[in-house]
PDB file of C-alpha atoms and ligand atoms in Angstrom:
ATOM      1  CA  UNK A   1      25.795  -7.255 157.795  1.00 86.00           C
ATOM      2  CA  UNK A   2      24.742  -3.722 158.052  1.00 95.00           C
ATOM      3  CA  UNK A   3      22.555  -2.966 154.870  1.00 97.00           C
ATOM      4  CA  UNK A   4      23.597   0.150 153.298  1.00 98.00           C
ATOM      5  CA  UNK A   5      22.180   2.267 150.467  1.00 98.00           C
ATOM      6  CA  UNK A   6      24.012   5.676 148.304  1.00 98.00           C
ATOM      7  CA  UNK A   7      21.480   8.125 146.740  1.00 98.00           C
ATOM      8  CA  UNK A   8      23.523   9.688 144.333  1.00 98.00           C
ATOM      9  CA  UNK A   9      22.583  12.996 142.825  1.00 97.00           C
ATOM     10  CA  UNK A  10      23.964  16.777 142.197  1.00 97.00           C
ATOM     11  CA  UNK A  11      20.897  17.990 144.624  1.00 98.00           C
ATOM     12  CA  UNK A  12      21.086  21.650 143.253  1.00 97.00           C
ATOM     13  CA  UNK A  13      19.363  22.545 145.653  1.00 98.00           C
ATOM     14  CA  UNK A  14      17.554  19.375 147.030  1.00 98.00           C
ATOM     15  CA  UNK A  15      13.404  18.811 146.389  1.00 98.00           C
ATOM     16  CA  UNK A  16      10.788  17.767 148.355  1.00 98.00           C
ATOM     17  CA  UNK A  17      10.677  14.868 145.754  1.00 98.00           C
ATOM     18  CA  UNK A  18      14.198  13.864 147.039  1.00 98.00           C
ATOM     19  CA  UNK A  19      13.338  14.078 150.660  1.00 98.00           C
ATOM     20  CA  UNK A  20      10.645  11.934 150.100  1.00 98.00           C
ATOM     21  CA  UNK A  21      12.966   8.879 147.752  1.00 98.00           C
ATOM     22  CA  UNK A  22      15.607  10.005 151.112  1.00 98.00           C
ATOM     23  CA  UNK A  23      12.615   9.024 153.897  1.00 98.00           C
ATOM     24  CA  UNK A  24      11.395   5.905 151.515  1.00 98.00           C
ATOM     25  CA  UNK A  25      14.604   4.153 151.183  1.00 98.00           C
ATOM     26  CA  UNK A  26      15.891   5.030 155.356  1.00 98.00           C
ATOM     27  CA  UNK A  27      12.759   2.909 156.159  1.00 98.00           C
ATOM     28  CA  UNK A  28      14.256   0.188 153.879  1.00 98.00           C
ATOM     29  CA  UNK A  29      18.121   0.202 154.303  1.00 98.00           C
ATOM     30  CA  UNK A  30      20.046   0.276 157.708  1.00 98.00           C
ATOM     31  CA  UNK A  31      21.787   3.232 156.564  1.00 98.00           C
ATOM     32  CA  UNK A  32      21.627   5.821 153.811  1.00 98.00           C
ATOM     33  CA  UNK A  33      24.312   8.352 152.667  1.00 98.00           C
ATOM     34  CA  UNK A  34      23.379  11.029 150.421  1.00 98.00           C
ATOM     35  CA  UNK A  35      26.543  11.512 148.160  1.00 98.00           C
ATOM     36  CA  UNK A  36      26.030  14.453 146.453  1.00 98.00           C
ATOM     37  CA  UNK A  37      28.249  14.830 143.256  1.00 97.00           C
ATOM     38  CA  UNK A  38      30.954  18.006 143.511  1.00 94.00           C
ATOM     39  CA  UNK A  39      32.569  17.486 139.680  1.00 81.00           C
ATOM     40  CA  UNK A  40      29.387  17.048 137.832  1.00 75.00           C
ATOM     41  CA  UNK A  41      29.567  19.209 134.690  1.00 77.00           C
ATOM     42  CA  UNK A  42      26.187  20.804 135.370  1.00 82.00           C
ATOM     43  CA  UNK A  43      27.582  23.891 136.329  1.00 92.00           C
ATOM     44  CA  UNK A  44      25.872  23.777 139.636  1.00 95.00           C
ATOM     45  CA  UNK A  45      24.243  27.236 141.136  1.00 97.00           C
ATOM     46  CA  UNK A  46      24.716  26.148 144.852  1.00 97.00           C
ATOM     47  CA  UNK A  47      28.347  25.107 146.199  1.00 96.00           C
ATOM     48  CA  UNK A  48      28.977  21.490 147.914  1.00 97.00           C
ATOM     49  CA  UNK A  49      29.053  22.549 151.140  1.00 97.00           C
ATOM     50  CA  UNK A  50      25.545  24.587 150.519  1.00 98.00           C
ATOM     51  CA  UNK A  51      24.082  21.370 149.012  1.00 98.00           C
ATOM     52  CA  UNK A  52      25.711  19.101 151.838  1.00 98.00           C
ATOM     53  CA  UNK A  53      24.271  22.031 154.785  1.00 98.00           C
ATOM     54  CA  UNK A  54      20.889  22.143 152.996  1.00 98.00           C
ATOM     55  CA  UNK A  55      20.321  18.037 152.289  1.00 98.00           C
ATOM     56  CA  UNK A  56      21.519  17.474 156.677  1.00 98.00           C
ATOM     57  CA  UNK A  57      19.372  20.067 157.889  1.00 98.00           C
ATOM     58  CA  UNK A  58      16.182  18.651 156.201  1.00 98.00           C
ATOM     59  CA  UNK A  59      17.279  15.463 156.951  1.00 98.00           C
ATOM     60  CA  UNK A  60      18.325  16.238 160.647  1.00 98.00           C
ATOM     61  CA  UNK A  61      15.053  14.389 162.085  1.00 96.00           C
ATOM     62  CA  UNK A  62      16.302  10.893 160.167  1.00 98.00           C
ATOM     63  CA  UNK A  63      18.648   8.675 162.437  1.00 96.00           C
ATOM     64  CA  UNK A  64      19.925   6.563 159.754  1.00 98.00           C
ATOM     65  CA  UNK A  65      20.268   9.246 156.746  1.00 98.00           C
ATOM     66  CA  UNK A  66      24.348  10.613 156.308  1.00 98.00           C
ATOM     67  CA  UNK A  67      25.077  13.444 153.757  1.00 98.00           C
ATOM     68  CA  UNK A  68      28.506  13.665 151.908  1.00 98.00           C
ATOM     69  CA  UNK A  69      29.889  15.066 149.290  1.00 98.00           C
ATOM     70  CA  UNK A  70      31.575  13.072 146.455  1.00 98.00           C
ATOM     71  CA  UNK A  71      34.100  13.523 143.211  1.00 96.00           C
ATOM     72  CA  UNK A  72      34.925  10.738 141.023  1.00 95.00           C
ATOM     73  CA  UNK A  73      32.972   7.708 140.264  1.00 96.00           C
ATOM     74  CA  UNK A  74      30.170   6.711 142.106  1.00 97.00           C
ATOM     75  CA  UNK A  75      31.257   2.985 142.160  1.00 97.00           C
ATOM     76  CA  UNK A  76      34.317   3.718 144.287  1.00 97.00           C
ATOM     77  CA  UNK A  77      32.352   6.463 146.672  1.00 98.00           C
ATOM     78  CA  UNK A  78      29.996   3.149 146.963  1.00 97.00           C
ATOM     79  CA  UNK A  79      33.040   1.020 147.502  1.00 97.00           C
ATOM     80  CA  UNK A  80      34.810   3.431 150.165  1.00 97.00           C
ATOM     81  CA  UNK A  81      31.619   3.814 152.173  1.00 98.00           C
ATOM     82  CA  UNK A  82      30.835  -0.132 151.982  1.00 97.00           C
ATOM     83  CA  UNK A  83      27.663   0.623 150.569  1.00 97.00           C
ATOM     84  CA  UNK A  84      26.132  -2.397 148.456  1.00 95.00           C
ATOM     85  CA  UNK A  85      22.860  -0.212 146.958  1.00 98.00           C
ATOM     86  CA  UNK A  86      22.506   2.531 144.685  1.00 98.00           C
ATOM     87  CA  UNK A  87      19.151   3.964 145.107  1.00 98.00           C
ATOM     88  CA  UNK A  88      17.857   6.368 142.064  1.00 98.00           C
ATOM     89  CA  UNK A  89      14.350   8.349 141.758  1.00 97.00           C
ATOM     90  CA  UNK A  90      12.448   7.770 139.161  1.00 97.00           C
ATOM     91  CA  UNK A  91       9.668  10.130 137.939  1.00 95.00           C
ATOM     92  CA  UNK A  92       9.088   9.807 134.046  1.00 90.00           C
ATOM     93  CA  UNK A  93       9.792   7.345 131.024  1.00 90.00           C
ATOM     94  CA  UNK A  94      12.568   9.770 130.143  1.00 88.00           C
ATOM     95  CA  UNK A  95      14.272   8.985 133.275  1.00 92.00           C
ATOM     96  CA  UNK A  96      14.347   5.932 132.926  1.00 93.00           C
ATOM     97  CA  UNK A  97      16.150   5.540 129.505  1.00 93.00           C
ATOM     98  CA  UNK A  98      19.124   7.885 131.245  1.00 94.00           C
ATOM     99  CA  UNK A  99      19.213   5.795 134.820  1.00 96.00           C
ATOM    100  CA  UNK A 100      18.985   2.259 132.666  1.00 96.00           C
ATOM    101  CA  UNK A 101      22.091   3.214 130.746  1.00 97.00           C
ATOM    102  CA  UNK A 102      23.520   4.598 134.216  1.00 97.00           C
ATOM    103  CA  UNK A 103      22.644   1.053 136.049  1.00 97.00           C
ATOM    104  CA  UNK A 104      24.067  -0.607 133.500  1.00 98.00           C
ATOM    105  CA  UNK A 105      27.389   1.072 133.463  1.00 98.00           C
ATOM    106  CA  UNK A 106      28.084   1.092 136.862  1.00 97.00           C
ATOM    107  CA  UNK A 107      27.129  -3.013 137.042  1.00 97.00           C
ATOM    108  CA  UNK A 108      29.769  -2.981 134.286  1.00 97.00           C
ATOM    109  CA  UNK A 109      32.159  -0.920 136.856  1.00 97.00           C
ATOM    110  CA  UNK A 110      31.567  -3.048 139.694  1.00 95.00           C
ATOM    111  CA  UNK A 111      29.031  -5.789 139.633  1.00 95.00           C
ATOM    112  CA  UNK A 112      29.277  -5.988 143.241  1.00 93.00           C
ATOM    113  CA  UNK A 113      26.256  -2.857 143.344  1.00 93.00           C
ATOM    114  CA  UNK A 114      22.956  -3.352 142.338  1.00 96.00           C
ATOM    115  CA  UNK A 115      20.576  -0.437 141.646  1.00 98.00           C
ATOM    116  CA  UNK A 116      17.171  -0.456 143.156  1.00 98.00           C
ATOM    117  CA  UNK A 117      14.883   2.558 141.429  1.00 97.00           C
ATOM    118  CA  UNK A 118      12.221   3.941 143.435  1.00 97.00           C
ATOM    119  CA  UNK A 119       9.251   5.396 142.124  1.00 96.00           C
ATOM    120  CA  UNK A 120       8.398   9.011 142.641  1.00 93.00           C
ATOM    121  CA  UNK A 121       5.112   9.670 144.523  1.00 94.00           C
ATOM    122  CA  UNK A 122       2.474  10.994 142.126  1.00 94.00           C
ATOM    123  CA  UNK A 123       2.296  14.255 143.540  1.00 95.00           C
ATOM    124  CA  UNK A 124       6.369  14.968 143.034  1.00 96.00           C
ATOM    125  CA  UNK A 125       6.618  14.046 139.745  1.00 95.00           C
ATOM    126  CA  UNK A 126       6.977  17.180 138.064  1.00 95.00           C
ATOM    127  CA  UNK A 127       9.680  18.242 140.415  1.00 97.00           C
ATOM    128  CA  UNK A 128      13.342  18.855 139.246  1.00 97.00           C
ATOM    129  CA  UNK A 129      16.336  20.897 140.700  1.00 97.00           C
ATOM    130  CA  UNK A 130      16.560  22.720 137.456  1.00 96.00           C
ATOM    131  CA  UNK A 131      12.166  23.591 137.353  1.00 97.00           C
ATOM    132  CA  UNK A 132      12.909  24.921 141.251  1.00 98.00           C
ATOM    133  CA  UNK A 133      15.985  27.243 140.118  1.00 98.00           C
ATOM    134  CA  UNK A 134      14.102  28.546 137.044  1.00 97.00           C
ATOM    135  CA  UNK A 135      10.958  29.629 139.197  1.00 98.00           C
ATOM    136  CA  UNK A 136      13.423  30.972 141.808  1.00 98.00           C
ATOM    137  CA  UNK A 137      14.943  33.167 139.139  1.00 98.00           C
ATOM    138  CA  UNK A 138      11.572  34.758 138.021  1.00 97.00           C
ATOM    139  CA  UNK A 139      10.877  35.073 142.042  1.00 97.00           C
ATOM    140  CA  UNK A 140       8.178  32.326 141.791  1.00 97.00           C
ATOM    141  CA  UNK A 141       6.669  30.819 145.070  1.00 98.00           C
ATOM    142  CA  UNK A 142       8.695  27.701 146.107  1.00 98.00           C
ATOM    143  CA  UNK A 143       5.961  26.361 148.801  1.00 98.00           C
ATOM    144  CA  UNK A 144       5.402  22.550 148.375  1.00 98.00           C
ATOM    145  CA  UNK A 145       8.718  22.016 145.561  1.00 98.00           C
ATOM    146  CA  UNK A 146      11.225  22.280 148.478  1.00 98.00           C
ATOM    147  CA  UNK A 147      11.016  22.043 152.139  1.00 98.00           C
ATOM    148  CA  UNK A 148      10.009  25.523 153.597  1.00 98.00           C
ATOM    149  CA  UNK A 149      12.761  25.643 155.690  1.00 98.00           C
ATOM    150  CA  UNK A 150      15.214  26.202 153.234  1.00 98.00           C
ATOM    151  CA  UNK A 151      13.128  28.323 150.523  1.00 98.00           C
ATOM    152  CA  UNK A 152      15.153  31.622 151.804  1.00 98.00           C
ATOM    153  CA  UNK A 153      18.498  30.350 151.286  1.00 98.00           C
ATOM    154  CA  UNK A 154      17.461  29.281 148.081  1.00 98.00           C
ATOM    155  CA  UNK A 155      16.275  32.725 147.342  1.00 97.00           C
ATOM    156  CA  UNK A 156      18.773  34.447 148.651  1.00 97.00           C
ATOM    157  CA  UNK A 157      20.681  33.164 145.799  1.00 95.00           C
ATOM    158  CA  UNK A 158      18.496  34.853 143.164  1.00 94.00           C
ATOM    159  CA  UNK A 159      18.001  38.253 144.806  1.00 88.00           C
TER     160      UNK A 159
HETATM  161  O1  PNS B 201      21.140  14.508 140.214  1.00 66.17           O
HETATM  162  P1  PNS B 201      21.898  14.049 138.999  1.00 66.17           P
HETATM  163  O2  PNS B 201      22.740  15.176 138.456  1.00 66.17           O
HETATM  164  O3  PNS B 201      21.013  13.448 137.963  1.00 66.17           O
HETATM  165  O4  PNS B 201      22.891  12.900 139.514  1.00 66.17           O
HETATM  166  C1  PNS B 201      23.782  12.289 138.604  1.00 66.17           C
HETATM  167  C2  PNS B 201      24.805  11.430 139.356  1.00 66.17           C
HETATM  168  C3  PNS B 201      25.569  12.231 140.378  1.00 66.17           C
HETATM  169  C4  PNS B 201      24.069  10.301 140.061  1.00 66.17           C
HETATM  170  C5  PNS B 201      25.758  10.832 138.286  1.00 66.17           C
HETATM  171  O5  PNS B 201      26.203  11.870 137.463  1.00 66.17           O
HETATM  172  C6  PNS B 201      26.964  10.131 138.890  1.00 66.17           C
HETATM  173  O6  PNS B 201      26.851   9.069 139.450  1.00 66.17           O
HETATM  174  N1  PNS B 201      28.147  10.785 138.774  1.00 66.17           N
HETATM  175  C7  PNS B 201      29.386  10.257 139.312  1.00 66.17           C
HETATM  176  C8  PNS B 201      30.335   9.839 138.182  1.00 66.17           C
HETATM  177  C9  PNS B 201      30.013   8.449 137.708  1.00 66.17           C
HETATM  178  O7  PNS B 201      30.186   7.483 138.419  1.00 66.17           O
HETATM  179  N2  PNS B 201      29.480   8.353 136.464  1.00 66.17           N
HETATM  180  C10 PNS B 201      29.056   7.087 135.895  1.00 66.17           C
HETATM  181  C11 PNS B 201      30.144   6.377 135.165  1.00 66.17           C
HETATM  182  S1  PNS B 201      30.945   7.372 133.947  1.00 66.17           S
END
């Protein structure tokens, strides 16, 4: 049976600490689809598709890595693509208490899933979505939070 994975997340916009969970877990699973969340309430800066172009373009050079877009619950975007893994990041304690709860919910939803949590590499750790938009706003320099290729669309939304 073919082994496959969801990394769920809003990716607005996607990190370099994603990419790296995203090139981890393809070396572990025999697929992985990046769902990335459309109705979160985040009030997200960058539209689906943007996400969805930005996540398969720096993901282009991974043969087992899909990238989707999702609304609803995560348990039935699992369920629909026959995935049996949720995969989440971790990078701090404070994650952790969040993603727990999360785990535990969706094994509530569907014990079917388990979640496997995969630690963030040192040097990511202080990388979020939200730290890359606020630099972006005060025209900071993006090298090394995201992948270079897609620093100018990212700043194209701030100019
Ligand atoms: O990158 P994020 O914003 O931390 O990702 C959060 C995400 C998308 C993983 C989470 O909000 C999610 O799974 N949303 C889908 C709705 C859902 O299933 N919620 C849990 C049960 S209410």
């Amino acid at each position: 049976m073919e082994r496959i994975a969801i990394y769920p997340g809003s990716f607005d916009p996607i990190t370099n600490g994603h990419l790296d969970v995203i090139c981890r877990a393809s070396r572990l699973y025999d697929k992985v689809i990046v769902g990335v969340l459309c109705n979160g309430g985040k009030n997200p800066v960058f539209t689906p598709e943007e996400r969805v172009d930005m996540i398969r373009s720096v993901t282009a050079g991974i043969g087992n890595v899909e990238v989707e877009s999702f609304t609803g619950l995560l348990v039935e975007f699992a369920k629909a693509k026959d995935a049996t893994v949720i995969i989440k990041g971790l990078r701090t304690v404070a994650d952790f208490e969040y993603e727990f709860q999360m785990a535990l919910l969706n094994k509530a939803l569907n014990p079917e899933y388990e979640t496997m949590f995969m630690m963030t590499d040192t040097k990511y750790s202080y990388i979020s979505s939200s730290m890359v938009k606020e630099l972006a706003g005060f025209k900071g320099d993006l090298t090394g939070l995201v992948p270079g290729s897609i620093i100018n669309k990212i700043q194209e939304k701030y100019k």
